[in-house]
PDB file of C-alpha atoms in Angstrom:
ATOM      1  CA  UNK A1452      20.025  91.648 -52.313  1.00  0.00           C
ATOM      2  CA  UNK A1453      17.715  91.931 -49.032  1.00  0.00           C
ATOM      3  CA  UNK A1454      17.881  91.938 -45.408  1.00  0.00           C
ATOM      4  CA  UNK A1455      17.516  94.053 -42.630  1.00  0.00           C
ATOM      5  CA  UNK A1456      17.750  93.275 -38.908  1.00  0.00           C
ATOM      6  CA  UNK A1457      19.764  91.228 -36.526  1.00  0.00           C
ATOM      7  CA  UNK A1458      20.084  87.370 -37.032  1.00  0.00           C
ATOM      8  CA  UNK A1459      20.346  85.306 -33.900  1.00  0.00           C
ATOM      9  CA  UNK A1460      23.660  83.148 -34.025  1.00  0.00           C
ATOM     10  CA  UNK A1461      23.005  79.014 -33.312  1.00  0.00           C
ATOM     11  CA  UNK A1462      26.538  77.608 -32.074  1.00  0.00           C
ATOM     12  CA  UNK A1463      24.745  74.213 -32.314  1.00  0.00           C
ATOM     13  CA  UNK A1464      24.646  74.559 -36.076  1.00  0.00           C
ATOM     14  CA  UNK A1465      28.536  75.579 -36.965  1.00  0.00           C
ATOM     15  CA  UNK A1466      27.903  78.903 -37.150  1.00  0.00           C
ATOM     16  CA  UNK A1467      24.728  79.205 -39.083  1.00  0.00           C
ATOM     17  CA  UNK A1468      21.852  81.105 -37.359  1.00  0.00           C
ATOM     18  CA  UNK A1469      18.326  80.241 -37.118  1.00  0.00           C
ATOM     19  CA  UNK A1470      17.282  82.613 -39.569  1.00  0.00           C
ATOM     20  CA  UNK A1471      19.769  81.630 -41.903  1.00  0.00           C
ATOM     21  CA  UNK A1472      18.617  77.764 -41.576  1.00  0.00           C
ATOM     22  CA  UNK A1473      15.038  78.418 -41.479  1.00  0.00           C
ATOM     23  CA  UNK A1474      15.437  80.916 -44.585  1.00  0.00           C
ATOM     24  CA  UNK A1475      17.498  78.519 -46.598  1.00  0.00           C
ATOM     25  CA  UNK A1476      14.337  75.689 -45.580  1.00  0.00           C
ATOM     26  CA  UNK A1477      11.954  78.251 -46.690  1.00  0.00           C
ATOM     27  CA  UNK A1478      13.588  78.814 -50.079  1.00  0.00           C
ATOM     28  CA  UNK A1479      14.156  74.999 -50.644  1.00  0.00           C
ATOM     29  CA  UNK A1480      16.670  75.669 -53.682  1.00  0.00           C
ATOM     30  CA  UNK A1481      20.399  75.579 -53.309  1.00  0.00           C
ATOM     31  CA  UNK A1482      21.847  78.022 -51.315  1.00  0.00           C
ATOM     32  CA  UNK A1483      25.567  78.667 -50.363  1.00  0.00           C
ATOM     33  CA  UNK A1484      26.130  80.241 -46.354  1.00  0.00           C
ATOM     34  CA  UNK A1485      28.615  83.018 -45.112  1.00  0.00           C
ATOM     35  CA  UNK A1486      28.992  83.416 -41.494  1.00  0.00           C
ATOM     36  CA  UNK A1487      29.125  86.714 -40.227  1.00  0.00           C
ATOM     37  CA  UNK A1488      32.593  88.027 -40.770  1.00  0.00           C
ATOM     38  CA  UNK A1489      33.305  86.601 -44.441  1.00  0.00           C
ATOM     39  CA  UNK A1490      35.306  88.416 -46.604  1.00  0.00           C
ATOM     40  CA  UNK A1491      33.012  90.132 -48.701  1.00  0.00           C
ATOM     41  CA  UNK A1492      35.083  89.632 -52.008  1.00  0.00           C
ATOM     42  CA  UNK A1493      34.206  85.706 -50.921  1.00  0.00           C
ATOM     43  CA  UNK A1494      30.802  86.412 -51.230  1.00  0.00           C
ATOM     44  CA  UNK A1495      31.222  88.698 -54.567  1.00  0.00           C
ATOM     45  CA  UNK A1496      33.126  85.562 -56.219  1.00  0.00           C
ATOM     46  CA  UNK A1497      30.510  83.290 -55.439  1.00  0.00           C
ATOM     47  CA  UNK A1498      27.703  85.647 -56.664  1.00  0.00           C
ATOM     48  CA  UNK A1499      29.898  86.130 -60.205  1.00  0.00           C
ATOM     49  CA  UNK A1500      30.635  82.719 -60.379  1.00  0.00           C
ATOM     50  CA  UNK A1501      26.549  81.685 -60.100  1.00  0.00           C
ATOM     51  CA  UNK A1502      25.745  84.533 -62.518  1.00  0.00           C
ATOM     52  CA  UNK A1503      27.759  83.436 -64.858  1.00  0.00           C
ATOM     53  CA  UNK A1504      26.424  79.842 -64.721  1.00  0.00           C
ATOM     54  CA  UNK A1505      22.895  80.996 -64.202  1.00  0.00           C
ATOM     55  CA  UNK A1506      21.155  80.517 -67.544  1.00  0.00           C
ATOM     56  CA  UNK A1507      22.763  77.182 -67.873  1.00  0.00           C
ATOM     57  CA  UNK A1508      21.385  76.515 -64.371  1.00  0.00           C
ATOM     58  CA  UNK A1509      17.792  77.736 -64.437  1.00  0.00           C
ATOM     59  CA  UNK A1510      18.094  79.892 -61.741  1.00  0.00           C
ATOM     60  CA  UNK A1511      18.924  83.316 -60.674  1.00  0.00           C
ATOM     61  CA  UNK A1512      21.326  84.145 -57.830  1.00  0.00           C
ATOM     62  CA  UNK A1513      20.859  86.337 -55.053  1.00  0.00           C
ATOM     63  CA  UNK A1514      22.362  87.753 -51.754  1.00  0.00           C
ATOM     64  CA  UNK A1515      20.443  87.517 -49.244  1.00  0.00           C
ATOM     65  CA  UNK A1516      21.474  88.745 -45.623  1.00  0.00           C
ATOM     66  CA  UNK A1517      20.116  86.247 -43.334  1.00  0.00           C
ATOM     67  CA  UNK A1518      17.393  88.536 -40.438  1.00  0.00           C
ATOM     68  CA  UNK A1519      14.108  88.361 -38.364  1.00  0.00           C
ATOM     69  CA  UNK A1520      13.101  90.930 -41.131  1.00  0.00           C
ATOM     70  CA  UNK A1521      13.017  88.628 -43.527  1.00  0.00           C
ATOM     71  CA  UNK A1522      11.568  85.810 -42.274  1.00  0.00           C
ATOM     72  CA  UNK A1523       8.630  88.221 -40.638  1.00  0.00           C
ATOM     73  CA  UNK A1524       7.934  88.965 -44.377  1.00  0.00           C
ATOM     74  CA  UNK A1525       7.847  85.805 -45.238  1.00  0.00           C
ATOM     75  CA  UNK A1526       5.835  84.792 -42.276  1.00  0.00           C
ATOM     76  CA  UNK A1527       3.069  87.133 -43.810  1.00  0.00           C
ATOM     77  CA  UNK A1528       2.677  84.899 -46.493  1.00  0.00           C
ATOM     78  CA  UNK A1529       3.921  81.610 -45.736  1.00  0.00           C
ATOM     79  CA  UNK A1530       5.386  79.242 -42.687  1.00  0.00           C
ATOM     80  CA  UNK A1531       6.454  76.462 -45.169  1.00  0.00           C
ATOM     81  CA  UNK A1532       8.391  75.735 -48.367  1.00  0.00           C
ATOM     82  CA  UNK A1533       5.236  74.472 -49.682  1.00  0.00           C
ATOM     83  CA  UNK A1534       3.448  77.360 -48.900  1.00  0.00           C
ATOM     84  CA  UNK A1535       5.729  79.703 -49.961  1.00  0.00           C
ATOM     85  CA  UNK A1536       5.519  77.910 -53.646  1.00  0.00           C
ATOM     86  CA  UNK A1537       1.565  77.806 -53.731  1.00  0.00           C
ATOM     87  CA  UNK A1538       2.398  81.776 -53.280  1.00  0.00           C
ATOM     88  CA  UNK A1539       4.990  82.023 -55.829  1.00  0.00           C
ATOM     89  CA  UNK A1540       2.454  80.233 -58.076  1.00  0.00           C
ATOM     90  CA  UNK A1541      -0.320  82.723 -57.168  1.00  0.00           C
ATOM     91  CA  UNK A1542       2.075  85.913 -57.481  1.00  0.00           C
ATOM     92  CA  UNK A1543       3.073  84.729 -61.421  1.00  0.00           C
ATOM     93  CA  UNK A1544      -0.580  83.851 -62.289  1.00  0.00           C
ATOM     94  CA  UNK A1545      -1.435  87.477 -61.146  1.00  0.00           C
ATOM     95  CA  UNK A1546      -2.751  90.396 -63.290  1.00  0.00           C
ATOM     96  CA  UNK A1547      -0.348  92.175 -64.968  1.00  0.00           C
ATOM     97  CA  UNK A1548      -0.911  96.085 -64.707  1.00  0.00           C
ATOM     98  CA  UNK A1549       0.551  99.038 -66.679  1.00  0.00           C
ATOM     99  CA  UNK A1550       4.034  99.322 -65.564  1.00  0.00           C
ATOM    100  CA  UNK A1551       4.461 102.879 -66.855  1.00  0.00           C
ATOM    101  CA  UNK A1552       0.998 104.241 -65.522  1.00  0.00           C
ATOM    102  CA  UNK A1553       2.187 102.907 -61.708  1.00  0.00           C
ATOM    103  CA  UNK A1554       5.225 103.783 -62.071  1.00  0.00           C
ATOM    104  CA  UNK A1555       4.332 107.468 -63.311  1.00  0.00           C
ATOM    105  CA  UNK A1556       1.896 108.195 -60.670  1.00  0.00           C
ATOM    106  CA  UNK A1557       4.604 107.204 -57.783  1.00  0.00           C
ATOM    107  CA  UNK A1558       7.775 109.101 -59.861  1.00  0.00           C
ATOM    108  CA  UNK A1559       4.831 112.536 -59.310  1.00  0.00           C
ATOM    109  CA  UNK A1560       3.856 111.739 -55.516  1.00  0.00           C
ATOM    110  CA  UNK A1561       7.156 111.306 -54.362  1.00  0.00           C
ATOM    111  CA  UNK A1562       8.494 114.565 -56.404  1.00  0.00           C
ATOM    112  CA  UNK A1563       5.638 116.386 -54.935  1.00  0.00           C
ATOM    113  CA  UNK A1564       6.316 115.166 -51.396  1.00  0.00           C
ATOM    114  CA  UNK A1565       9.942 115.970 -51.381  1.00  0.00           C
ATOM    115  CA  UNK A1566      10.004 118.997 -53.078  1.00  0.00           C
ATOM    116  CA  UNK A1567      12.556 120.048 -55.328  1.00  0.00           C
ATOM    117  CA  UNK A1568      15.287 120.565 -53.379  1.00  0.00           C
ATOM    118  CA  UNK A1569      15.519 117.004 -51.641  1.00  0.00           C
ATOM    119  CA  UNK A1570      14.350 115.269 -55.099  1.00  0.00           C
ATOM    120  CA  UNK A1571      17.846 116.948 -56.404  1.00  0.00           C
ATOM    121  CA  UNK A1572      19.611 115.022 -53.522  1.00  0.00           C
ATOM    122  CA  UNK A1573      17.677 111.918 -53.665  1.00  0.00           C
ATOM    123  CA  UNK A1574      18.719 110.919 -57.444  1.00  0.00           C
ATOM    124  CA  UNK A1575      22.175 110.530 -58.911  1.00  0.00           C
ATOM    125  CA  UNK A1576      25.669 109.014 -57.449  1.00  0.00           C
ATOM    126  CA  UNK A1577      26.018 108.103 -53.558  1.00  0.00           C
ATOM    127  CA  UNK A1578      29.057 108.544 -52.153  1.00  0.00           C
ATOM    128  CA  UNK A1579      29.900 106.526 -49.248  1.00  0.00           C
ATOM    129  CA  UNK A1580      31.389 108.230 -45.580  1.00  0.00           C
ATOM    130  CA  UNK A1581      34.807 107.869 -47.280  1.00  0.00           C
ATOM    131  CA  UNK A1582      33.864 109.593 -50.659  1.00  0.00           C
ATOM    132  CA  UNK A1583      33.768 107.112 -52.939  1.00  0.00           C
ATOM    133  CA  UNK A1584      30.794 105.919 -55.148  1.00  0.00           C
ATOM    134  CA  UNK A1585      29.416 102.804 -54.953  1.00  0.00           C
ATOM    135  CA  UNK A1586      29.885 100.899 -58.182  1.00  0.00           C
ATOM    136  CA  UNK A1587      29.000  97.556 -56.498  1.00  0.00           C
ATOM    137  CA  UNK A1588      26.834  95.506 -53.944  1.00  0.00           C
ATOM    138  CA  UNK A1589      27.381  96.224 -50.412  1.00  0.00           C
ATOM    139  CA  UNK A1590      23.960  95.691 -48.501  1.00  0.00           C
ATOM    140  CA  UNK A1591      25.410  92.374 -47.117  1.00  0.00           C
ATOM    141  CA  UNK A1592      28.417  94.074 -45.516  1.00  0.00           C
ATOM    142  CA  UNK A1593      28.827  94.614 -41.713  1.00  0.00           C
ATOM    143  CA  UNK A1594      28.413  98.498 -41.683  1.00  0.00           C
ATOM    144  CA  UNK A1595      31.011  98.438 -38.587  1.00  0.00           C
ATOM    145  CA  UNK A1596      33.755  96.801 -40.736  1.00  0.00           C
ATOM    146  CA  UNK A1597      33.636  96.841 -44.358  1.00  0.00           C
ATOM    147  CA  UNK A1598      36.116  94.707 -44.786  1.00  0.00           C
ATOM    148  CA  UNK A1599      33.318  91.649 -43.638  1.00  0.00           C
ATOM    149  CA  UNK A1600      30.265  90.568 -44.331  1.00  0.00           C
ATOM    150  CA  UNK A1601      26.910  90.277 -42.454  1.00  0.00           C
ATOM    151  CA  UNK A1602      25.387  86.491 -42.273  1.00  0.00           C
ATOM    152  CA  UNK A1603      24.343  85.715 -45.875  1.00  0.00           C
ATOM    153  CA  UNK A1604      23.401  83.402 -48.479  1.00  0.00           C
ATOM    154  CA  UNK A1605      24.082  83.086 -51.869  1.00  0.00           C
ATOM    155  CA  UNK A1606      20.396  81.077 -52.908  1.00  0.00           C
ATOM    156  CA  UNK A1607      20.010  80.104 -56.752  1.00  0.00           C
ATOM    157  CA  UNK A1608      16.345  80.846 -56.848  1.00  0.00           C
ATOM    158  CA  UNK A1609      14.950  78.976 -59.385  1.00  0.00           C
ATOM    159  CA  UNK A1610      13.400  81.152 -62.109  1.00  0.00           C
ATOM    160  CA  UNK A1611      13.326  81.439 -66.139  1.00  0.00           C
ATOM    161  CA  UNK A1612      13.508  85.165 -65.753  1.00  0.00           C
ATOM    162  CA  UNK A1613      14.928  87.118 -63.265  1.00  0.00           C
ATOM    163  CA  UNK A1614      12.494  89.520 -62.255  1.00  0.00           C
ATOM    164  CA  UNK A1615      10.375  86.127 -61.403  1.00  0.00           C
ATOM    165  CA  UNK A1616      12.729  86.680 -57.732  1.00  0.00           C
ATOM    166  CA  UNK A1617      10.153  88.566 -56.482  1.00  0.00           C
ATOM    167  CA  UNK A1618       7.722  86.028 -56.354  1.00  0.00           C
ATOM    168  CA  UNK A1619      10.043  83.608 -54.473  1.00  0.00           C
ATOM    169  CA  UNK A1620      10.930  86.720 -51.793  1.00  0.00           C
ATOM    170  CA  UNK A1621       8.022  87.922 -50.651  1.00  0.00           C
ATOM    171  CA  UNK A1622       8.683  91.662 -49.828  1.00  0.00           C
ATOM    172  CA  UNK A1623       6.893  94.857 -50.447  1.00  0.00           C
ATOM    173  CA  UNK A1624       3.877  96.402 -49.064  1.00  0.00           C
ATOM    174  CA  UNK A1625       5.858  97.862 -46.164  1.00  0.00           C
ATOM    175  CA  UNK A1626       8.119 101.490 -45.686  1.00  0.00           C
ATOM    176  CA  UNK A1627       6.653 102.920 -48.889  1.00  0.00           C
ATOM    177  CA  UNK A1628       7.942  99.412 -50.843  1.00  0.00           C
ATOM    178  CA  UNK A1629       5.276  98.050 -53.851  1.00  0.00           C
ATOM    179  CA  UNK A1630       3.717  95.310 -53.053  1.00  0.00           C
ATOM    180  CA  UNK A1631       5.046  91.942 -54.470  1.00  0.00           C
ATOM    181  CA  UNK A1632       2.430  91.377 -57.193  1.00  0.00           C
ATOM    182  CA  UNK A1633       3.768  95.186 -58.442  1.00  0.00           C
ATOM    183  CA  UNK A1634       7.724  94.274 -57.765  1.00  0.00           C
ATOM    184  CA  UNK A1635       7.134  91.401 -60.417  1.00  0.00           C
ATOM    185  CA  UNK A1636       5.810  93.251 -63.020  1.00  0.00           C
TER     186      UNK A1636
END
């Protein structure tokens, strides 16, 4: 699940924003929308309903709030659905590097930089404002009323393995996130 950002609402288009259509263009795969406002459980059916289909369907199903985040990082790499595949291509094709070694090296750095203390605080259970701990997805909801969703899609990106996703969204490389080429492996 991504997305950050505001998405710009086009009346013109029954409720579906630009970044939402231009996102869903982008991906070129099918793609279910939720307008801002959904019921999240909705959106949670949908998502269990395409995971549970998604090895017979080739694909693997993500949410995916709809944001001018997104589409900048996608703008990095790409301005087209064709472009974004000749990247996807690339990104698979690419070295593979020792998982365990990279991951090792950033597990020390980032224990070093916060210190015991805020390590302790930084791994385990989160609790939410209310107290409770999140068992489940909740990046797409509206943070001023959980009880609905931000602007989403549900795409079925089209992948034989699931961390392949990373290829097709083309994030990292930014706020201390690995870059995509070390997201996919």
């Amino acid at each position: 699940m991504f997305g950050l950002g505001k998405s710009k609402k086009n009346d013109n288009n029954g409720g579906v924003s630009e970044f939402a259509r231009k996102l869903i263009e982008m991906l070129a795969c099918p793609c279910e929308h939720f307008p801002k406002g959904t019921d999240p459980q909705k959106v949670l059916n949908a998502y269990d309903d395409a995971f549970a289909k998604r090895e017979m369907g080739g694909y693997t199903p993500m949410i995916i709030v709809c944001s001018d985040v997104i589409l900048e990082n996608f703008g990095d790499v790409s301005t087209t659905a064709e472009e974004l595949k000749e990247n996807h291509d690339k990104l698979l094709k690419s070295e593979r590097f020792d998982v365990q070694k990279w991951f090792a090296e950033r597990l020390a750095d980032w224990k070093f930089e916060m210190g015991k203390e805020d390590w302790n605080e930084t791994v385990g259970e989160i609790e939410s404002q209310d107290g409770d701990v999140s068992k489940g997805f909740s990046g797409f909801m509206d943070y001023g009323n959980p009880h609905r969703s931000e602007e989403c899609i549900l795409a079925k990106i089209p992948t034989s393995e699931p961390w392949e996703v990373f290829a097709w969204l083309p994030f990292g490389g930014w706020n201390e996130c690995p870059m995509p080429e070390e997201l996919l492996w």
